Coordinates of C-alpha atoms and ligand atoms in Angstrom, one line a residue:
M11 CA 12.0 -23.5 -10.5
F12 CA 12.4 -24.4 -7.3
A13 CA 13.5 -22.2 -4.3
T14 CA 17.5 -22.6 -2.9
E15 CA 18.1 -25.0 -0.2
F16 CA 17.0 -23.4 3.8
E17 CA 16.8 -23.0 7.0
Y18 CA 12.9 -22.6 8.4
Q19 CA 12.4 -21.5 11.7
K20 CA 8.7 -20.7 13.3
A21 CA 8.9 -17.8 15.8
S22 CA 6.1 -17.5 18.4
S23 CA 6.5 -14.4 20.0
V24 CA 7.8 -10.5 18.2
S25 CA 10.4 -11.2 20.6
E26 CA 11.7 -14.3 19.3
A27 CA 11.7 -13.4 15.3
L28 CA 13.4 -10.5 15.8
Q29 CA 16.0 -12.2 18.2
L30 CA 16.5 -15.0 15.0
L31 CA 16.5 -11.6 13.2
S32 CA 19.3 -10.4 14.8
G33 CA 22.9 -10.8 13.0
N34 CA 21.5 -12.7 10.1
G35 CA 22.1 -10.6 7.2
E36 CA 21.0 -14.2 5.1
A37 CA 17.8 -14.4 6.8
K38 CA 14.4 -13.3 5.3
I39 CA 10.7 -12.5 7.5
L40 CA 8.0 -15.2 5.9
A41 CA 4.2 -13.4 6.9
G42 CA 1.9 -14.4 3.6
G43 CA 4.1 -15.6 1.9
H44 CA 2.7 -14.9 -1.9
S45 CA 5.7 -12.3 -2.9
L46 CA 9.0 -13.1 -1.1
I47 CA 8.1 -17.5 -2.7
P48 CA 7.2 -16.8 -5.7
I49 CA 10.4 -14.5 -6.2
M50 CA 11.7 -17.1 -4.2
K51 CA 11.0 -19.9 -6.6
L52 CA 12.5 -17.7 -9.2
R53 CA 15.9 -17.5 -6.9
L54 CA 15.7 -13.0 -6.9
A55 CA 15.8 -13.8 -3.6
R56 CA 17.8 -16.6 -1.8
P57 CA 17.6 -16.6 2.0
G58 CA 19.8 -19.2 3.4
K59 CA 17.0 -19.2 6.5
V60 CA 13.0 -18.0 6.3
I61 CA 11.7 -17.1 10.0
D62 CA 7.7 -17.3 9.7
I63 CA 5.7 -15.1 11.6
G64 CA 2.6 -16.3 9.9
G65 CA 1.5 -17.2 13.9
I66 CA 2.2 -14.3 16.1
S67 CA -0.7 -12.2 17.8
E68 CA 0.7 -9.8 18.5
L69 CA 1.3 -8.9 15.2
K70 CA -3.2 -9.9 14.2
G71 CA -5.9 -7.3 14.6
I72 CA -7.4 -3.8 14.3
S73 CA -8.6 -1.0 16.5
V74 CA -9.6 2.3 16.5
E75 CA -8.9 4.3 19.3
N76 CA -8.3 8.1 19.6
G77 CA -9.3 9.0 16.4
T78 CA -6.6 6.7 15.2
L79 CA -7.2 3.5 13.2
R80 CA -4.3 0.6 13.9
I81 CA -3.8 -2.0 11.7
G82 CA -1.1 -5.0 12.8
A83 CA 0.9 -5.9 10.1
L84 CA 0.3 -9.7 9.6
T85 CA -3.7 -8.6 9.7
T86 CA -4.6 -9.9 5.8
H87 CA -6.7 -8.6 2.7
A88 CA -9.2 -10.8 3.9
E89 CA -9.0 -9.5 7.4
I90 CA -9.7 -5.5 6.2
V91 CA -12.2 -5.9 3.7
A92 CA -14.5 -7.8 6.7
S93 CA -13.3 -5.4 9.4
E94 CA -16.4 -2.7 9.1
Q95 CA -14.5 -1.3 11.5
V96 CA -11.9 0.4 8.9
R97 CA -15.3 0.0 6.5
T98 CA -15.9 3.6 9.0
A99 CA -13.0 4.7 9.3
S100 CA -11.0 4.4 6.4
G101 CA -13.9 3.7 3.7
I102 CA -10.8 4.3 0.8
L103 CA -8.7 1.4 1.6
W104 CA -11.8 -1.1 2.6
E105 CA -12.5 -0.4 -0.6
T106 CA -8.4 -0.7 -1.7
A107 CA -7.7 -4.2 0.1
Y108 CA -10.7 -5.9 -1.5
G109 CA -9.7 -4.9 -4.9
I110 CA -6.2 -7.2 -4.2
G111 CA -5.8 -9.1 -6.5
D112 CA -8.7 -13.0 -6.0
P113 CA -9.7 -14.1 -3.1
Q114 CA -6.4 -16.5 -2.5
V115 CA -4.2 -13.7 -2.5
R116 CA -6.5 -11.5 -0.3
N117 CA -6.3 -14.5 2.3
R118 CA -2.4 -14.8 2.3
G119 CA -1.3 -11.4 1.5
T120 CA -1.3 -9.2 4.9
I121 CA -0.5 -5.6 4.6
G122 CA 2.7 -5.0 6.6
G123 CA 3.7 -7.9 3.6
N124 CA 2.7 -6.3 0.6
V125 CA 4.0 -3.1 2.0
A126 CA 7.3 -4.4 2.8
H127 CA 7.6 -5.8 -0.2
A128 CA 7.7 -2.2 -1.5
D129 CA 6.3 -3.1 -4.9
P130 CA 5.8 -0.4 -7.1
A131 CA 2.4 -2.2 -9.0
S132 CA 1.6 -2.4 -4.7
D133 CA -2.5 -1.1 -4.3
L134 CA -1.5 -0.3 0.0
P135 CA 1.5 2.0 -0.7
T136 CA 0.0 4.5 -2.5
V137 CA -3.2 4.6 -0.6
L138 CA -1.3 4.6 2.8
K139 CA 1.2 7.4 1.6
V140 CA -2.2 9.7 0.7
M141 CA -3.7 9.2 4.5
N142 CA -0.7 9.4 6.2
A143 CA 0.1 6.7 7.5
T144 CA 2.7 5.6 10.1
F145 CA 4.6 2.9 9.9
N146 CA 6.0 0.6 12.8
I147 CA 8.9 -0.5 13.2
Q148 CA 10.7 -2.6 16.4
G149 CA 14.3 -4.0 16.1
Q150 CA 16.8 -5.4 19.6
S151 CA 17.2 -2.1 20.4
G152 CA 13.3 -0.5 20.4
S153 CA 11.0 1.2 18.4
R154 CA 10.7 4.2 16.3
S155 CA 7.8 4.9 13.8
V156 CA 8.3 6.2 10.0
S157 CA 5.9 8.7 7.9
A158 CA 5.0 7.0 4.5
D159 CA 7.1 10.3 3.0
D160 CA 10.4 8.1 4.2
F161 CA 8.8 4.1 4.3
F162 CA 9.3 4.2 0.7
I163 CA 11.9 4.8 -0.3
G164 CA 13.0 2.9 -4.3
A165 CA 11.8 0.1 -6.2
F166 CA 11.3 -2.7 -3.0
T167 CA 13.2 -0.5 -0.9
T168 CA 11.8 1.0 2.1
A169 CA 13.6 2.3 5.4
L170 CA 12.5 -1.2 7.4
G171 CA 16.5 -2.5 8.7
D172 CA 17.2 -6.2 8.3
D173 CA 17.3 -6.7 11.5
E174 CA 14.1 -5.1 12.1
I175 CA 10.0 -5.7 11.4
L176 CA 7.1 -3.9 10.6
T177 CA 4.4 -4.3 13.7
G178 CA 1.5 -1.7 12.0
V179 CA 0.2 -0.1 10.0
S180 CA -1.9 3.3 12.2
M181 CA -3.8 6.2 9.9
P182 CA -5.5 8.4 10.9
V183 CA -9.5 8.6 10.5
L184 CA -11.7 10.5 8.1
A185 CA -13.0 13.0 9.3
E186 CA -16.8 14.0 7.4
N187 CA -16.6 15.7 5.2
Q188 CA -13.2 14.0 3.7
H189 CA -13.7 12.2 0.5
A190 CA -11.1 9.6 0.2
E191 CA -11.3 7.7 -3.0
Y192 CA -8.6 4.8 -5.1
A193 CA -8.6 4.4 -8.5
K194 CA -6.5 1.8 -10.4
M195 CA -5.9 0.3 -14.1
A196 CA -5.2 -3.1 -13.7
H197 CA -3.1 -6.1 -15.3
P198 CA -6.3 -8.3 -16.1
A199 CA -4.1 -11.3 -14.9
T200 CA -3.4 -9.9 -11.4
S201 CA -4.8 -7.3 -10.9
F202 CA -2.0 -5.4 -9.3
A203 CA -1.9 -1.6 -10.1
V204 CA -0.9 -0.5 -13.5
V205 CA -1.2 2.3 -12.4
G206 CA -3.8 3.4 -9.4
A207 CA -4.5 7.0 -7.8
A208 CA -5.6 8.4 -4.6
C209 CA -6.8 10.7 -3.4
V210 CA -8.2 12.3 -0.5
V211 CA -10.5 15.8 -0.6
T212 CA -11.6 17.8 2.4
M213 CA -15.3 19.5 1.3
D214 CA -16.6 22.8 2.7
H215 CA -20.6 21.3 0.5
H216 CA -19.1 22.0 -2.8
N217 CA -16.3 23.7 -2.1
C218 CA -12.4 21.8 -1.1
T219 CA -10.7 23.0 1.3
A220 CA -7.8 20.8 0.9
A221 CA -6.8 17.8 -1.4
R222 CA -4.0 15.6 -1.0
V223 CA -3.5 13.0 -4.1
A224 CA -0.5 10.7 -5.1
V225 CA -0.5 7.7 -8.0
G226 CA 2.2 4.4 -7.8
G227 CA 2.6 2.3 -10.3
L228 CA 4.7 5.0 -12.4
T229 CA 7.3 6.0 -10.8
P230 CA 9.9 4.0 -8.3
T231 CA 7.2 4.5 -4.8
P232 CA 4.2 6.6 -5.2
M233 CA 4.8 9.6 -5.4
R234 CA 2.4 13.0 -4.2
G235 CA 1.1 15.1 -6.7
P236 CA 1.9 19.2 -5.5
S237 CA 0.5 20.7 -9.1
V238 CA -2.8 18.8 -8.0
E239 CA -2.8 19.4 -4.4
Q240 CA -3.1 23.0 -5.2
A241 CA -5.8 23.8 -8.5
L242 CA -7.7 21.6 -6.2
A243 CA -7.9 22.9 -2.7
G244 CA -10.3 26.9 -3.2
Q245 CA -11.9 25.6 -5.4
E246 CA -15.3 23.9 -6.3
L247 CA -15.1 20.6 -7.3
T248 CA -17.5 20.8 -11.1
A249 CA -16.1 17.9 -13.2
E250 CA -14.6 20.9 -15.9
N251 CA -11.8 21.7 -12.3
I252 CA -10.7 18.2 -11.3
T253 CA -10.3 18.0 -15.0
A254 CA -8.1 20.9 -14.9
A255 CA -6.4 20.0 -11.6
T256 CA -6.2 15.8 -11.8
G257 CA -4.1 16.9 -15.7
L258 CA -1.5 19.1 -13.8
I259 CA 0.0 15.4 -12.7
V260 CA 2.4 15.6 -16.0
K261 CA 4.4 18.6 -14.2
D262 CA 4.9 16.7 -10.8
V263 CA 6.5 13.3 -12.4
G264 CA 9.9 14.0 -13.6
S265 CA 12.3 11.9 -15.0
D266 CA 12.2 8.8 -13.3
L267 CA 9.3 7.1 -14.7
I268 CA 8.0 2.8 -14.8
G269 CA 7.5 1.1 -18.5
D270 CA 7.7 -2.1 -19.3
I271 CA 6.6 -4.4 -21.3
F272 CA 3.1 -3.5 -20.2
A273 CA 3.0 -0.3 -20.8
S274 CA 5.7 2.1 -21.3
A275 CA 6.1 5.2 -19.1
E276 CA 3.9 7.8 -21.1
Y277 CA 0.6 5.3 -21.7
R278 CA 1.6 5.2 -17.4
T279 CA 1.6 9.4 -17.2
A280 CA -0.9 8.9 -19.4
M281 CA -3.5 7.3 -17.5
A282 CA -2.0 8.6 -13.6
A283 CA -3.9 12.1 -15.1
I284 CA -7.1 9.6 -15.6
E285 CA -7.4 7.6 -12.4
L286 CA -6.3 10.6 -10.8
K287 CA -9.4 12.1 -12.5
H288 CA -11.9 9.1 -11.5
A289 CA -10.6 9.0 -8.1
V290 CA -11.4 12.5 -7.5
F291 CA -14.7 11.6 -9.7
H292 CA -15.9 8.4 -7.5
A293 CA -14.6 10.7 -4.1
T294 CA -17.1 13.5 -4.7
G295 CA -19.5 11.6 -5.9
L296 CA -19.9 12.9 -10.1
A297 CA -19.5 9.4 -10.1
H298 CA -20.6 6.1 -9.6
H299 CA -19.6 2.6 -9.2
Ligands
FAD319 C1 -1.0 -13.1 -8.0 C2 -1.1 -12.1 -7.0 C3 -1.9 -11.6 -7.3 C4 -1.8 -10.4 -6.9 N1 -2.5 -8.9 -6.6 C5 -2.3 -7.7 -5.7 C6 -2.6 -6.6 -5.9 O1 -4.2 -6.6 -7.0 N2 -2.3 -5.7 -6.0 C7 -1.3 -4.9 -4.5 O2 -1.2 -5.2 -3.8 N3 -1.2 -6.3 -4.3 C8 -1.0 -7.8 -5.0 N4 -0.3 -9.2 -4.6 C9 0.4 -9.2 -3.0 C10 0.0 -9.6 -2.4 O3 -0.9 -8.4 -2.1 C11 0.8 -9.5 -1.2 O4 0.1 -8.4 0.1 C12 2.1 -9.5 -0.6 O5 2.2 -11.0 -2.0 C13 2.8 -9.4 0.0 O6 2.3 -9.8 1.0 P1 2.3 -11.9 2.0 O7 1.9 -11.2 3.4 O8 2.2 -12.2 1.5 O9 4.0 -11.1 2.2 P2 5.4 -11.7 2.0 O10 5.2 -12.3 1.0 O11 5.4 -12.6 3.4 O12 6.5 -10.4 2.2 C14 6.8 -9.8 1.6 C15 8.4 -8.9 1.4 O13 7.7 -8.5 2.4 C16 8.8 -8.1 3.8 N5 7.8 -9.0 5.1 C17 7.0 -9.7 5.5 N6 6.5 -9.2 6.3 C18 6.9 -7.9 7.0 C19 6.7 -7.6 8.2 N7 6.2 -8.0 9.4 N8 7.9 -7.1 8.5 C20 9.3 -7.2 8.1 N9 9.6 -7.4 6.8 C21 8.0 -8.3 6.3 C22 9.4 -10.2 4.0 O14 10.2 -10.8 4.4 C23 9.3 -9.7 2.4 O15 10.4 -9.4 2.0 C24 -0.8 -9.8 -5.5 C25 0.4 -11.0 -5.1 C26 0.0 -12.1 -6.1 C27 0.8 -14.0 -5.5

């Protein structure tokens, strides 16, 4: 199917893109186009105007400064995979980007487009949630920062206003005693996460002093697992302790669960515990890729 007719405009700077967006609720930003174009062709989106930000160089780039990794919104998944800085500062993000889709998707898809689209099956929202990332947003009246907990509001819904642009994502560089991993049950056709699970464990030798976990694909927005985090913290991370702690995710999932033709809510819940166990096993070196 063809998309409905729309006006196309290419912005050469963030301020020009914001001007084009201003007061135009019908307009949509185009980054890599790997989500927007398909939903326009399916006529699930019918924007009157498409504003192409693909040539705005100020939205690209990766830097590490004062313990913070910052990635411009227009940075592609392939550029993240090619970055030694990301690999060193946040191996979990590097590895997750490597597992997105296929080379074509990684070459066009951007980190900003991925999180702004907020598909519950995307990998990056889960990983950015567990990494305590901050989302940097620019509007006509200034900029603001939103935490991962507040950025993802619902399936395909974020804190971004109609007239705002996501300029980048920042996150703390992992400390030497912090180990982070992401594991997913990938959809065989697209690699999207049927269920994805991420963890960051802070270790003192074999003992876990703090843990953060997040699960995606199961609920409209990625969720944390407080019961799992409490059970992991203060424990020696043996295979038995990890299995018992990650199984507690079923206590945290609530009732707003996704079930569809790929996998029922019950199946996704069971897989959440398994993928979370895989993530912590990998993080602690009990399993290897
Ligand atoms: C076949 C296929 C397989 C895929 N597999 C995976 C996978 O395994 N894991 C995964 O996580 N993802 C996967 N994806 C998604 C892909 O990774 C892209 O990240 C995603 O499609 C969106 O990025 P984009 O740059 O193409 O955004 P676009 O399609 O251009 O935009 C998506 C949405 O975000 C908005 N937007 C984009 N940039 C900004 C910005 N800077 N500020 C404000 N709003 C913005 C747009 O207006 C639009 O609403 C797959 C996609 C395809 C087509």
